[in-house]
Structures are given as C-alpha cells and as structure tokens.
Coordinates of C-alpha atoms in Angstrom, one line a residue:
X10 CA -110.2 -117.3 1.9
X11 CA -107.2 -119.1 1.5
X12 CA -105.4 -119.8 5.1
X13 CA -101.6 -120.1 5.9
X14 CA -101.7 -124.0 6.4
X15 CA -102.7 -124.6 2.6
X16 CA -100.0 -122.0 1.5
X17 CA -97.3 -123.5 3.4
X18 CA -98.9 -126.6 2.4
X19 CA -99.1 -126.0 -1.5
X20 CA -95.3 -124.5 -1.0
X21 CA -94.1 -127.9 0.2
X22 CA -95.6 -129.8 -2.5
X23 CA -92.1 -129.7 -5.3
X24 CA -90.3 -132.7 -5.7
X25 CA -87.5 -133.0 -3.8
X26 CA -85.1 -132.8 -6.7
X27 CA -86.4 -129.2 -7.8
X28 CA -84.9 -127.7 -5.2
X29 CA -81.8 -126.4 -5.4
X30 CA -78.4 -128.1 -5.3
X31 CA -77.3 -126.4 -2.0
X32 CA -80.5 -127.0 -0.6
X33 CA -80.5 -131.1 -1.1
X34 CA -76.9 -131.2 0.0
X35 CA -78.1 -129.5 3.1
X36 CA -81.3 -131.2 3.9
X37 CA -79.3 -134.9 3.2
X38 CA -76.8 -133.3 5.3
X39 CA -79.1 -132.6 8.4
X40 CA -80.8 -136.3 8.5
X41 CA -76.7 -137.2 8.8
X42 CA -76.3 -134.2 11.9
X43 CA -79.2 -135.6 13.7
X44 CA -78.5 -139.2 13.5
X45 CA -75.4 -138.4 14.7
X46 CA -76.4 -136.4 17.6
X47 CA -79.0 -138.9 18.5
X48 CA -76.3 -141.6 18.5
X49 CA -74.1 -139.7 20.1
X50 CA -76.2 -139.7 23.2
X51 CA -78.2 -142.7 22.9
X52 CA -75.7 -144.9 25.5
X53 CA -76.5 -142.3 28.3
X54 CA -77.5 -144.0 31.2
X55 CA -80.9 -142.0 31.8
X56 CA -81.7 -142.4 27.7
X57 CA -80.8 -146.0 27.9
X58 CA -83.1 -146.5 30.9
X59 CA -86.1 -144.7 30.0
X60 CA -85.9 -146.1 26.5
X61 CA -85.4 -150.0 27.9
X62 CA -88.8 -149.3 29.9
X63 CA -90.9 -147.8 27.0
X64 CA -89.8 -150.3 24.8
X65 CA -90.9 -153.6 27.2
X66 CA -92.5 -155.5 24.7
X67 CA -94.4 -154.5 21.3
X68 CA -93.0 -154.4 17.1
X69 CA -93.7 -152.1 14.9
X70 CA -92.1 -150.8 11.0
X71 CA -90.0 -148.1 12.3
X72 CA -86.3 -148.5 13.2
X73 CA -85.2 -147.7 16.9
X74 CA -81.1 -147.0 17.8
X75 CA -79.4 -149.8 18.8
X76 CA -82.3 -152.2 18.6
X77 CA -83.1 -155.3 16.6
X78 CA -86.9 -155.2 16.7
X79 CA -88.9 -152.1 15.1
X80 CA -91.4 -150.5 16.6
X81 CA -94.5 -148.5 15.9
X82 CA -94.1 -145.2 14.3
X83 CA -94.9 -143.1 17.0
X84 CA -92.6 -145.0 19.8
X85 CA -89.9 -145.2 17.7
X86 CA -90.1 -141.4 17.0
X87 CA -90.0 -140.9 21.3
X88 CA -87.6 -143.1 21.4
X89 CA -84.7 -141.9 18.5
X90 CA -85.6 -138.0 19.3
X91 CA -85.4 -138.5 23.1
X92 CA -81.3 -138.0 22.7
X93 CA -80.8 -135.7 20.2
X94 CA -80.5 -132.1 22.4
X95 CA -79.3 -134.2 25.2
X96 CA -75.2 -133.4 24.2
X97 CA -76.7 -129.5 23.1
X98 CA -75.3 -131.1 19.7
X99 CA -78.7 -130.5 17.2
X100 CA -79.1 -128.4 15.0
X101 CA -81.2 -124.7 15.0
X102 CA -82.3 -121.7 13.5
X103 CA -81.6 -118.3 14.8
X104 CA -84.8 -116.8 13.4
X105 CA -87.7 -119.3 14.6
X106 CA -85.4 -119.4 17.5
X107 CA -85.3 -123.2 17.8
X108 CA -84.7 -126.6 16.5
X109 CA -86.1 -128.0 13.1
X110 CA -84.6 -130.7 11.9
X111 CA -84.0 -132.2 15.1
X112 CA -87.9 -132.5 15.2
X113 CA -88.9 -132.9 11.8
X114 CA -85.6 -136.3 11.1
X115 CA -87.1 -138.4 13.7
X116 CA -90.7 -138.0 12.8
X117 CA -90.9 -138.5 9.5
X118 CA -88.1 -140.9 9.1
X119 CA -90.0 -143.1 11.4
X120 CA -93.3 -142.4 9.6
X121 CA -91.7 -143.1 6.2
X122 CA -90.3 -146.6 7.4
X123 CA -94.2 -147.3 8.7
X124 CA -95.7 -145.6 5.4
X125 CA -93.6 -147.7 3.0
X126 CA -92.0 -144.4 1.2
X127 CA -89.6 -143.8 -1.1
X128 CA -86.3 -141.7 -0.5
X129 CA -87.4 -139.0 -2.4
X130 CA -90.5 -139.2 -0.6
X131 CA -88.7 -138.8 2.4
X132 CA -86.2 -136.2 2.1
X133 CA -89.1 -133.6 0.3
X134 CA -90.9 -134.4 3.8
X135 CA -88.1 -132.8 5.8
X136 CA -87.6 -130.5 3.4
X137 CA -91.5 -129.3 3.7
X138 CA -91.5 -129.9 7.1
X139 CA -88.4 -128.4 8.3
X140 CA -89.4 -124.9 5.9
X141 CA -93.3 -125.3 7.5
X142 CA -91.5 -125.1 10.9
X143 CA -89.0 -122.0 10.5
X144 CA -92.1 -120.0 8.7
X145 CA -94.0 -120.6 11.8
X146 CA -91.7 -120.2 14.6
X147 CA -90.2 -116.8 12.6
X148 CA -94.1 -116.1 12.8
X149 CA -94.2 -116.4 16.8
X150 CA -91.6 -113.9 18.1
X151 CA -89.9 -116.3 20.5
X152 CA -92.0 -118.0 23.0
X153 CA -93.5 -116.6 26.2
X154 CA -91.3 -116.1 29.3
X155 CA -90.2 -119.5 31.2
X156 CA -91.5 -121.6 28.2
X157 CA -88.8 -123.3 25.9
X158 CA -88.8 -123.7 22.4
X159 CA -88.6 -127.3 21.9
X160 CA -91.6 -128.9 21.2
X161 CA -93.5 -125.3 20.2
X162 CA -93.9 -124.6 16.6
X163 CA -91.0 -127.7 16.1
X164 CA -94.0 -130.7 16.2
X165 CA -96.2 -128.2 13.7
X166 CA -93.5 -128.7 10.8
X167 CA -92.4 -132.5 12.1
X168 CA -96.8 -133.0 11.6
X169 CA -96.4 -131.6 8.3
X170 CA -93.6 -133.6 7.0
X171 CA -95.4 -136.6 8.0
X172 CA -98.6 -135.8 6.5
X173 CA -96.8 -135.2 3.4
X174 CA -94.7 -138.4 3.3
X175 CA -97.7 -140.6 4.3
X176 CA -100.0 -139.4 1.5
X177 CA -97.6 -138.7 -1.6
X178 CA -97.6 -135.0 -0.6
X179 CA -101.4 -134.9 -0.5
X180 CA -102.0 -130.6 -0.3
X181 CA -105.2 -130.9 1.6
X182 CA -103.7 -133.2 4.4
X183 CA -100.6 -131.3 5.2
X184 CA -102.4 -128.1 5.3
X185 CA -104.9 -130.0 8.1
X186 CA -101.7 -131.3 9.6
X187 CA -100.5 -127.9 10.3
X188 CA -103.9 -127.4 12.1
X189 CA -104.5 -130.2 14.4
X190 CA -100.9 -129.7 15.4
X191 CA -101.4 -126.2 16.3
X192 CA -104.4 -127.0 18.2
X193 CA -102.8 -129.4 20.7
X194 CA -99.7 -127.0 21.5
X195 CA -96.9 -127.9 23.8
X196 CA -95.6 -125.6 26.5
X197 CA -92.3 -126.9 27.7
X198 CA -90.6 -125.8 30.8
X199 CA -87.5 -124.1 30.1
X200 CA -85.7 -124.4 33.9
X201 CA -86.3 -128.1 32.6
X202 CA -83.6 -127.3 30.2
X203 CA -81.3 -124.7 31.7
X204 CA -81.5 -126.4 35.1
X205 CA -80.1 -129.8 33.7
X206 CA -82.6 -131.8 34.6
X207 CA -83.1 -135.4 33.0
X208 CA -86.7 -135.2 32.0
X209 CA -85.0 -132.5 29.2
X210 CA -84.9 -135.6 27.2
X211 CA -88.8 -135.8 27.1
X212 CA -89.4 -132.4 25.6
X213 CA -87.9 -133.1 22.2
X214 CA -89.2 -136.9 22.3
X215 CA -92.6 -136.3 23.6
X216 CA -92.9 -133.5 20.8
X217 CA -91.3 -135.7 18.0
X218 CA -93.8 -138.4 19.1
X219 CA -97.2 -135.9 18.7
X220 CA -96.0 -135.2 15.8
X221 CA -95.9 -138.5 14.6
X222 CA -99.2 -138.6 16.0
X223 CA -101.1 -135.4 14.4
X224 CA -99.3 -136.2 10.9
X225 CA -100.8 -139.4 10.6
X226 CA -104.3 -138.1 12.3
X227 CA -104.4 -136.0 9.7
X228 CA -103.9 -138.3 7.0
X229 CA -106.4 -140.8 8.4
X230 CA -109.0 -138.1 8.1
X231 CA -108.8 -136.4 11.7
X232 CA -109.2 -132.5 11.2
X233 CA -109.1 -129.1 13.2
X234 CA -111.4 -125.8 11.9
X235 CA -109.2 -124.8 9.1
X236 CA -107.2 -121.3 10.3
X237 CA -106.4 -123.1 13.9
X238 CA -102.6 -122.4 13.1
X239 CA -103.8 -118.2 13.0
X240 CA -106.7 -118.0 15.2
X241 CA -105.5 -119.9 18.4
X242 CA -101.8 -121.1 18.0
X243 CA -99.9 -117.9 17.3
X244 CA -101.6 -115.9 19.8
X245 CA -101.8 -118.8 22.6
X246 CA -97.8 -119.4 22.0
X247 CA -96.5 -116.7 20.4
X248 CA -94.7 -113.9 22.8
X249 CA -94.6 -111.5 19.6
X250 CA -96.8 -113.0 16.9
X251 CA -96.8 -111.6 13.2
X252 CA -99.2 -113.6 11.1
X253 CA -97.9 -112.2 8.0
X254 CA -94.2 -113.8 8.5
X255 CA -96.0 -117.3 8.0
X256 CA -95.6 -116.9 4.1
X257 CA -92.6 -115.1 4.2
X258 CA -90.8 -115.2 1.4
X259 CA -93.4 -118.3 -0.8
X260 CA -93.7 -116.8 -4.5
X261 CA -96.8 -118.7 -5.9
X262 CA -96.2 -122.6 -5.2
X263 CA -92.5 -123.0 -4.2
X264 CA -90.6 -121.8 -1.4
X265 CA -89.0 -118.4 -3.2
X266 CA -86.2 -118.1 -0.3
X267 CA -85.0 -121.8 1.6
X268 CA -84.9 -121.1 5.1
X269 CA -83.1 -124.3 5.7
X270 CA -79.9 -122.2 4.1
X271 CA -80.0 -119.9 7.0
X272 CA -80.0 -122.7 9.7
X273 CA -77.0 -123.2 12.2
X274 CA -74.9 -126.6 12.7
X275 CA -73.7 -126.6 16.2
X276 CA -69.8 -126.8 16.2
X277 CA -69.8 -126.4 19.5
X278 CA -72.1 -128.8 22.5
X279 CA -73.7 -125.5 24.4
X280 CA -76.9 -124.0 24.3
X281 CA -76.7 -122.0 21.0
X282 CA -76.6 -118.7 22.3
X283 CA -73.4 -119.0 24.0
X284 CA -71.3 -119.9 20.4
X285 CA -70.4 -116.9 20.1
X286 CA -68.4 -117.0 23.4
X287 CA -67.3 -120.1 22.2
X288 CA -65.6 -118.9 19.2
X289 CA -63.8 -116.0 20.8
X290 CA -62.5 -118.3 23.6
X291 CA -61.7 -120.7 20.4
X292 CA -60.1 -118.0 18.7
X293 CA -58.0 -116.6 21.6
X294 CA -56.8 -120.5 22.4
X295 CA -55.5 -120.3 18.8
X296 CA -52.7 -117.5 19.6
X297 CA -51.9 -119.5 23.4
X298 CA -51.9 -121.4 26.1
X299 CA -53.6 -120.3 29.3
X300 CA -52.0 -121.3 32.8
X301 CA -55.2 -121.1 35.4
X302 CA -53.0 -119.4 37.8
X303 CA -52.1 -116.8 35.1
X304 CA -55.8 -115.6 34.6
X305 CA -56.7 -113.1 37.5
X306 CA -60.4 -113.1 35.5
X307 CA -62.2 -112.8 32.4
X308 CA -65.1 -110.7 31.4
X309 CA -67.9 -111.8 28.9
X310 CA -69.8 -108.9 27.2
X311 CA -72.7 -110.5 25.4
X312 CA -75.9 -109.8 24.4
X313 CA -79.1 -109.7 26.5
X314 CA -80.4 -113.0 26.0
X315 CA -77.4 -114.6 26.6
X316 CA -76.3 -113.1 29.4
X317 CA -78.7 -114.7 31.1
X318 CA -76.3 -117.8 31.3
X319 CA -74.3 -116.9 34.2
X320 CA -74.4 -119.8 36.9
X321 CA -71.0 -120.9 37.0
X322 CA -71.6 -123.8 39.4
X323 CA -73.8 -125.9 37.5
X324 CA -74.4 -129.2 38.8
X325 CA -73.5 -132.1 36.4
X326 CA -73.1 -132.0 32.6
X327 CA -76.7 -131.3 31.2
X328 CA -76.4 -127.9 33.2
X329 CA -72.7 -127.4 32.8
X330 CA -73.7 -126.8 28.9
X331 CA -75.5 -123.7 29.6
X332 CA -73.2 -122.3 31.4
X333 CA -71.1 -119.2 30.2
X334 CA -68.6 -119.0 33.2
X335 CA -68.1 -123.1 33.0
X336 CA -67.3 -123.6 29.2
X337 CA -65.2 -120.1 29.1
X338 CA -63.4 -121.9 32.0
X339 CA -63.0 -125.2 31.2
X340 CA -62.3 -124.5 27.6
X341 CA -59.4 -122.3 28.9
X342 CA -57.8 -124.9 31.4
X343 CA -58.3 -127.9 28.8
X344 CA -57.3 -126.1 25.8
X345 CA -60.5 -126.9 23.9
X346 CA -64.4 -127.3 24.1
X347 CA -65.3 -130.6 23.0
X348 CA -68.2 -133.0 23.8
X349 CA -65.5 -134.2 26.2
X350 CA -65.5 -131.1 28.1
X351 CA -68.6 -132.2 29.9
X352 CA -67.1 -135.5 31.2
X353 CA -67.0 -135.9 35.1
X354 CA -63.4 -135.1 35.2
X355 CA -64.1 -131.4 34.2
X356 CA -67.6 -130.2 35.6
X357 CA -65.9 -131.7 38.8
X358 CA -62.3 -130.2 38.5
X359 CA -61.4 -127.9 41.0
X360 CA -59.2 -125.5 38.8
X361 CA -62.3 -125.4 36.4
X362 CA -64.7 -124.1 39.1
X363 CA -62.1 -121.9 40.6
X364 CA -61.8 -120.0 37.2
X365 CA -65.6 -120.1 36.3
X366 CA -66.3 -118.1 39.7
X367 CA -63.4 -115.2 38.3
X368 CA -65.8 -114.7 34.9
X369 CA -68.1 -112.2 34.6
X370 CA -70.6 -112.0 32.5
X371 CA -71.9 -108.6 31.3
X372 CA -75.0 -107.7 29.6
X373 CA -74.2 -105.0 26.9
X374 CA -76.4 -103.2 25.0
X375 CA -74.4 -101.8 22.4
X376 CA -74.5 -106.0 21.2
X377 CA -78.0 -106.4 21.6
X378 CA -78.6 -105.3 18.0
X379 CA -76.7 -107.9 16.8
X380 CA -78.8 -110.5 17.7
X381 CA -80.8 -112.2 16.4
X382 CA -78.7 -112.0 13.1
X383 CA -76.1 -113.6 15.0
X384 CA -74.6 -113.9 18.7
X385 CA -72.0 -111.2 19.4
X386 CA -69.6 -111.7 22.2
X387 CA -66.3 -110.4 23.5
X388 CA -64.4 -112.1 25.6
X389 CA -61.1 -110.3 27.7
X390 CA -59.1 -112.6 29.7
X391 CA -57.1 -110.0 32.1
X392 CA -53.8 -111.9 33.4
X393 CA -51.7 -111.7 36.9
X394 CA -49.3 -110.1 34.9
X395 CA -51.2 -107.0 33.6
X396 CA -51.8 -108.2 30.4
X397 CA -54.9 -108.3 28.4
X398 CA -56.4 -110.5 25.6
X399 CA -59.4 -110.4 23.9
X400 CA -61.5 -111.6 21.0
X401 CA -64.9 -110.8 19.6
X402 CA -67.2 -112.7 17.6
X403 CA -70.6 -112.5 16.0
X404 CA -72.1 -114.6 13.5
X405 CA -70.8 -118.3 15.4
X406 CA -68.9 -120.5 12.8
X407 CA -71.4 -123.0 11.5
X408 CA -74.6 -120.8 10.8
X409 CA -76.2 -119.6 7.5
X410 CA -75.1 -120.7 4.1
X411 CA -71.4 -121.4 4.2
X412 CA -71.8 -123.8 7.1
X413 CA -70.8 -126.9 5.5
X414 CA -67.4 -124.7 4.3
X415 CA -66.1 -125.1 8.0
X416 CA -64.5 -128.3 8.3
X417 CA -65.4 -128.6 11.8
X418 CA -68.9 -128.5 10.7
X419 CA -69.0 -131.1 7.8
X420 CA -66.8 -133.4 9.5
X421 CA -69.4 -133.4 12.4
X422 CA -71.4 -135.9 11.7
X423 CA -69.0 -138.8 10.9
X424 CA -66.8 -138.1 13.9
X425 CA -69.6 -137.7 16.5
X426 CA -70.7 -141.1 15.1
X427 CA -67.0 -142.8 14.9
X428 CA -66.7 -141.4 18.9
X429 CA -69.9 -143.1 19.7
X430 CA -69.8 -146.2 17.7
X431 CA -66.7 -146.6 16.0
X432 CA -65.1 -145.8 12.2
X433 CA -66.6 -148.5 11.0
X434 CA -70.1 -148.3 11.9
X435 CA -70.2 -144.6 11.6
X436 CA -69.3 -145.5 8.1
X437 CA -72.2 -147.5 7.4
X438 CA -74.2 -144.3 8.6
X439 CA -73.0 -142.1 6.6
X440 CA -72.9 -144.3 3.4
X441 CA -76.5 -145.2 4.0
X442 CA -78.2 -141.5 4.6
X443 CA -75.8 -141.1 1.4
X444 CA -77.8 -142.8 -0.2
X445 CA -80.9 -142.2 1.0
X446 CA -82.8 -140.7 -2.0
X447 CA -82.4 -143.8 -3.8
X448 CA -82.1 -146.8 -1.3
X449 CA -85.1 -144.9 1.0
X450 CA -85.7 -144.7 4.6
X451 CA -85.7 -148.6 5.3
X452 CA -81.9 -148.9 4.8
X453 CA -80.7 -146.3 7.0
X454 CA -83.1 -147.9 9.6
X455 CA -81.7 -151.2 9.2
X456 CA -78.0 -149.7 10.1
X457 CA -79.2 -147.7 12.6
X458 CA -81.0 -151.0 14.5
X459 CA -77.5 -152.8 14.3
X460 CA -75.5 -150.0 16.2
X461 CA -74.0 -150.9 19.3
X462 CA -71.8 -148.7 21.6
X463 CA -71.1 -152.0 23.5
X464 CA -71.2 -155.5 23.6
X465 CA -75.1 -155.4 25.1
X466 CA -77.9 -154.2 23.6
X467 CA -80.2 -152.1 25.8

C-alpha cells in the first residue's frame, strides 16, 4: 500500500517552473522574508555569542551570516535559522499552526550550497518542502499542551526539501526523508518561548539543523520502516491527529491546491496570534492620537487561544512580544508597533507599563469560531472623558493570497534588511535571491557572508 511519505513525495516532484505564477512569486518571496528576518536578528548579543562559540574553528560549502568562511551544511543551518523567530518576524501558517519556511529556507539553502544545486533545484525544494510541512502539521491538530510548534512537523518538510535538492528530486528518498524525520520528533518547550527565554533561539536552529541532518541521512541511504510518519509521529505529536489531511488536496502527482498561498507574512513582530489586536490598535491609531493620561483602560476581546497572552509585565523584549497588554500599550503611547517597539526605552518605560496594567484581556466565545481561519479581536479603548473607541479585526493584514498586495508586507523584506545592514547591502540581498532561479544558491550565500552590521565581524 502506498503510504503518505511517497504521496507527498511524488506531489513534490514538478519542476519548479510548473507551478503557478503566484506561487513562484511567493516561494522566491519567502527565501527574501526569512533572510531578512534572520539578518535582522543576527547582531543580537545572545545570537552573536552563541554563534561565535559554535563556529570556533572548522569550513565547510554552506554560507553562514556575516561570515567569511563556510561551513558544513548542517552548522551553517544552526547557525542562519538560530535568529529567524528571535524578532517574532517569520513567517507562518494559520492551519499547521506554525512556521514553514522559516524551517524549510535555512535547510535546504544550506544543503543546496553543500550539494552543488541549481536554482531551480533549489527553490522546487522549498517549494516541496514547505507544502510537505503544512500537509503534515494541518494533519496534527496543533501540538499537545506546553509543547511548541517549532521544530514539530517544521524539520519533517525542512528533511524533505533537502532530500529532494540533494538527489535531483529522487521520489524514493524524500518519501524516506519524511520518515526518519518523523521518527526522531522534537518536543519543544513552549514557556521556552512565551517566557522569553534566550535558549528560544535553539528551538528553530536545533530543528533546522536535524533537518539538515535527516535530509541528507536519507539521501546517503539511511531509512526508517516506511509509514513512520502515520504509525508513530502523528499520534506521538499530534494533539488532534487526522491521517487523512496528509494528502489534502494532491490530485494525482501535483499539489492540486498550494498551501503556500494561504501562509501569513508577519507585518507586525508579535507572536502571530495577537495580529489581530495589532491591526485594530493599528487601525484605531489611524483616526488619533492617544494621550496615556486620556486612556482610563482598554479591553481586548479575543479569541481563546490568544487570550492566553495576558502578562503585561513581561521582562525584556523576547517576552514583551507575547504580550497583549504590552504591545496594545506601547503601540498606543508610541503611536506605532514597530520592531523598535521592543527597544529598552519602551519595555522599560514607565507610562508603557502603567497602561499595559489598565488592559484587559477577555476571552470571548462568540470569536472563538473565527479562528483558526483567522484571529478576531476587538479592541475598546474607554477614555477619562467618557468616550469610547473601538476597532475589530479578523483575518490580520498579511495572511492568505493577497499578502504581497499590502505594502507593508512586500516592502518587508528590503526594509528589515536596509534597518539591519543598510540600503546598500540590503540591496545586494534582494537583487541576489532575485535572481536566484538562475544564478543558484551559491550567490545569495556569497552576499549573505559579506554582511556586516558593524565594523567587526563576529
């Protein structure tokens, strides 16, 4: 009998050109979000450190931020995924309820550098990889209590992509990818995450880096019993597993519906499930300008899963981003929420905390069907005066098909970049994932080894 690994496998086995137009422009589009967020992040002084002690000696094929020598596959993969969630900047997908590309770029840009392949090679990796992924994490039903999603189902379609640009798309090895992934399963800690802790950082790298790992295990001839991704991952890691949704949508050989179309690209640096608060505080910021003293307080009604988010003291910036009371607060004394926003100056400010301690965040019901489809929210900000505002939201700004029509959200990339390393190297970035499918993998790795934020390379 057929199992799900060889029809995912088989699915991800078109030429990257036979998908559609939108689809391309999204996938190239994604390699250019990731990068980005990864740079943005990559000068923090906890990345920076723990990256200058894995990398003590050693070369490799595969490109690494901000440094001259490669590295192997595998390290470099740690090394460029270890940033990317660290500014809550990558991207997502509301239905596997995580993370795809920000798994599946590093790995298998790394592994293509190492593996010699061409850009189209490349970018029909991701592409396999990143529609592998979704399938299965849409497959799980979220993840059990107190585990997070990155590094779950993420590393199964990261393994995939690699397998599939290390062997020209070989069917047969990605489908045995897919199965010695799922048989060494990750179970992050989530209060990792949501308690801003720094070893966050590892979660996505370590799971980038096994994926690396499995992929080219596979490849080399390492196997799992076939069916490992049905028999033992789903029901190990899956909170409400339905096998069947692992070939949702696949019409004979090719995709039939491109999950990658239905993705989210953050707009906002939060956990994802509190953009919909973001866009009604966004929207009611549009109409005016709120004096602290003028609020008396604010009340969030969100869904059930989100509400969940109600610390509003968090202690420094990692935690501050999963905070509902501290963004509604310091997005409303600033004027904005920007990657800024989480500066020292504002998860220490005084009027900011004063405010985030007179929001209250309510769990309603009657929004709870509007997730997961999207993330419904009303905000009401009740002033000293009597006065009331409000706005609601639902589907955040940046998700599904239409993302890249928000100019927020296909700006992102180049201006995440420009803030981190300047116009004109962010221009080099973009021109070079531009041209990916034609140059390959090797000459966006060469500009990414010559960033620098500053003078002194880590």
């Amino acid at each position: 009998m057929i199992t799900a690994a060889e029809l995912l496998a088989k699915a991800g086995s078109e030429p990257f050109r036979s998908a559609p137009e939108p689809v391309r422009r999204r996938v190239v589009f994604l390699v250019a979000d990731v990068l980005a967020a990864a740079v943005s992040a990559f000068n923090r002084p906890e990345v920076r450190a723990a990256a200058t002690a894995l990398l003590a000696g050693g070369s490799g094929p595969a490109s690494v931020i901000g440094r001259v020598e490669g590295q192997s596959a595998p390290l470099a993969a740690l090394i460029n995924a270890m940033p990317v969630a660290a500014e809550q900047l990558q991207d997502g997908h509301r239905g596997a309820k995580g993370h795809p590309a920000a798994h599946v770029v590093p790995a298998v840009l790394a592994a293509a550098e190492a593996c010699g392949s061409s850009g189209a090679e490349t970018l029909a990796a991701i592409l396999s990889g990143y529609e592998i992924g979704v399938r299965v994490g849409e497959a799980m039903g979220g993840t059990p209590g107190g585990v997070h999603d990155i590094g779950t189902w993420g590393p199964i379609g990261a393994a995939a992509g690699v397998a599939h640009v290390c062997s020209a798309g070989d069917v047969e090895v990605v489908a045995a990818a897919i199965d010695l992934a799922a048989a060494v399963p990750f179970r992050p800690d989530a209060e990792t995450v949501f308690g801003g802790a720094t070893g966050q950082h590892l979660l996505l790298g370590m799971a980038v880096q096994s994926a690396v790992v499995t992929g080219t295990s596979a490849v080399a001839g390492l196997r799992a019993p076939v069916g490992t991704l049905e028999r033992y991952y789903l029901p190990a890691l899956g909170a409400k597993a339905d096998q069947s949704r692992l070939v949702d949508g696949l019409f004979g050989s090719t995709w039939g519906n491109y999950k990658v179309l239905d993705g989210y690209i953050k707009r906002h640096p939060t956990c994802a499930h509190l953009h919909g608060i973001n866009d009604a505080v966004e929207d009611l910021l549009r109409d005016e300008t709120f004096e602290p003293g003028s609020v008396e307080r604010v009340v969030v009604r969100t869904y059930t899963a989100a509400s969940a988010f109600d610390h509003a003291t968090p202690e420094g910036d990692l935690a501050a981003r999963f905070s509902i009371p501290f963004t509604v607060a310091v997005a409303l004394v600033s004027g904005s929420l920007t990657v800024g926003s989480f500066s020292e100056r504002w998860t220490t400010d005084r009027t900011v905390r004063d405010l985030a301690g007179r929001v209250e965040v309510r769990s309603d019901p009657a929004l709870d069907g509007g997730y997961p489809a999207g993330r419904p929210a009303v905000v009401t900000v009740f002033k000293a005066d009597g006065s009331v505002v409000e706005a609601a939201a639902s589907r955040p700004r940046g998700d599904g098909p239409d993302a890249l029509d928000d100019a927020r959200v296909s700006s992102k990339p180049f201006d995440l970049l420009s803030r981190s390393v300047g116009s004109d190297q962010a221009t080099l970035v973009m021109d070079a994932v531009a041209r990916l499918e034609t140059e390959g993998p090797a000459a966006v790795g060469s500009v990414l080894r010559g960033l620098r934020a500053d003078p002194s390379p880590f």
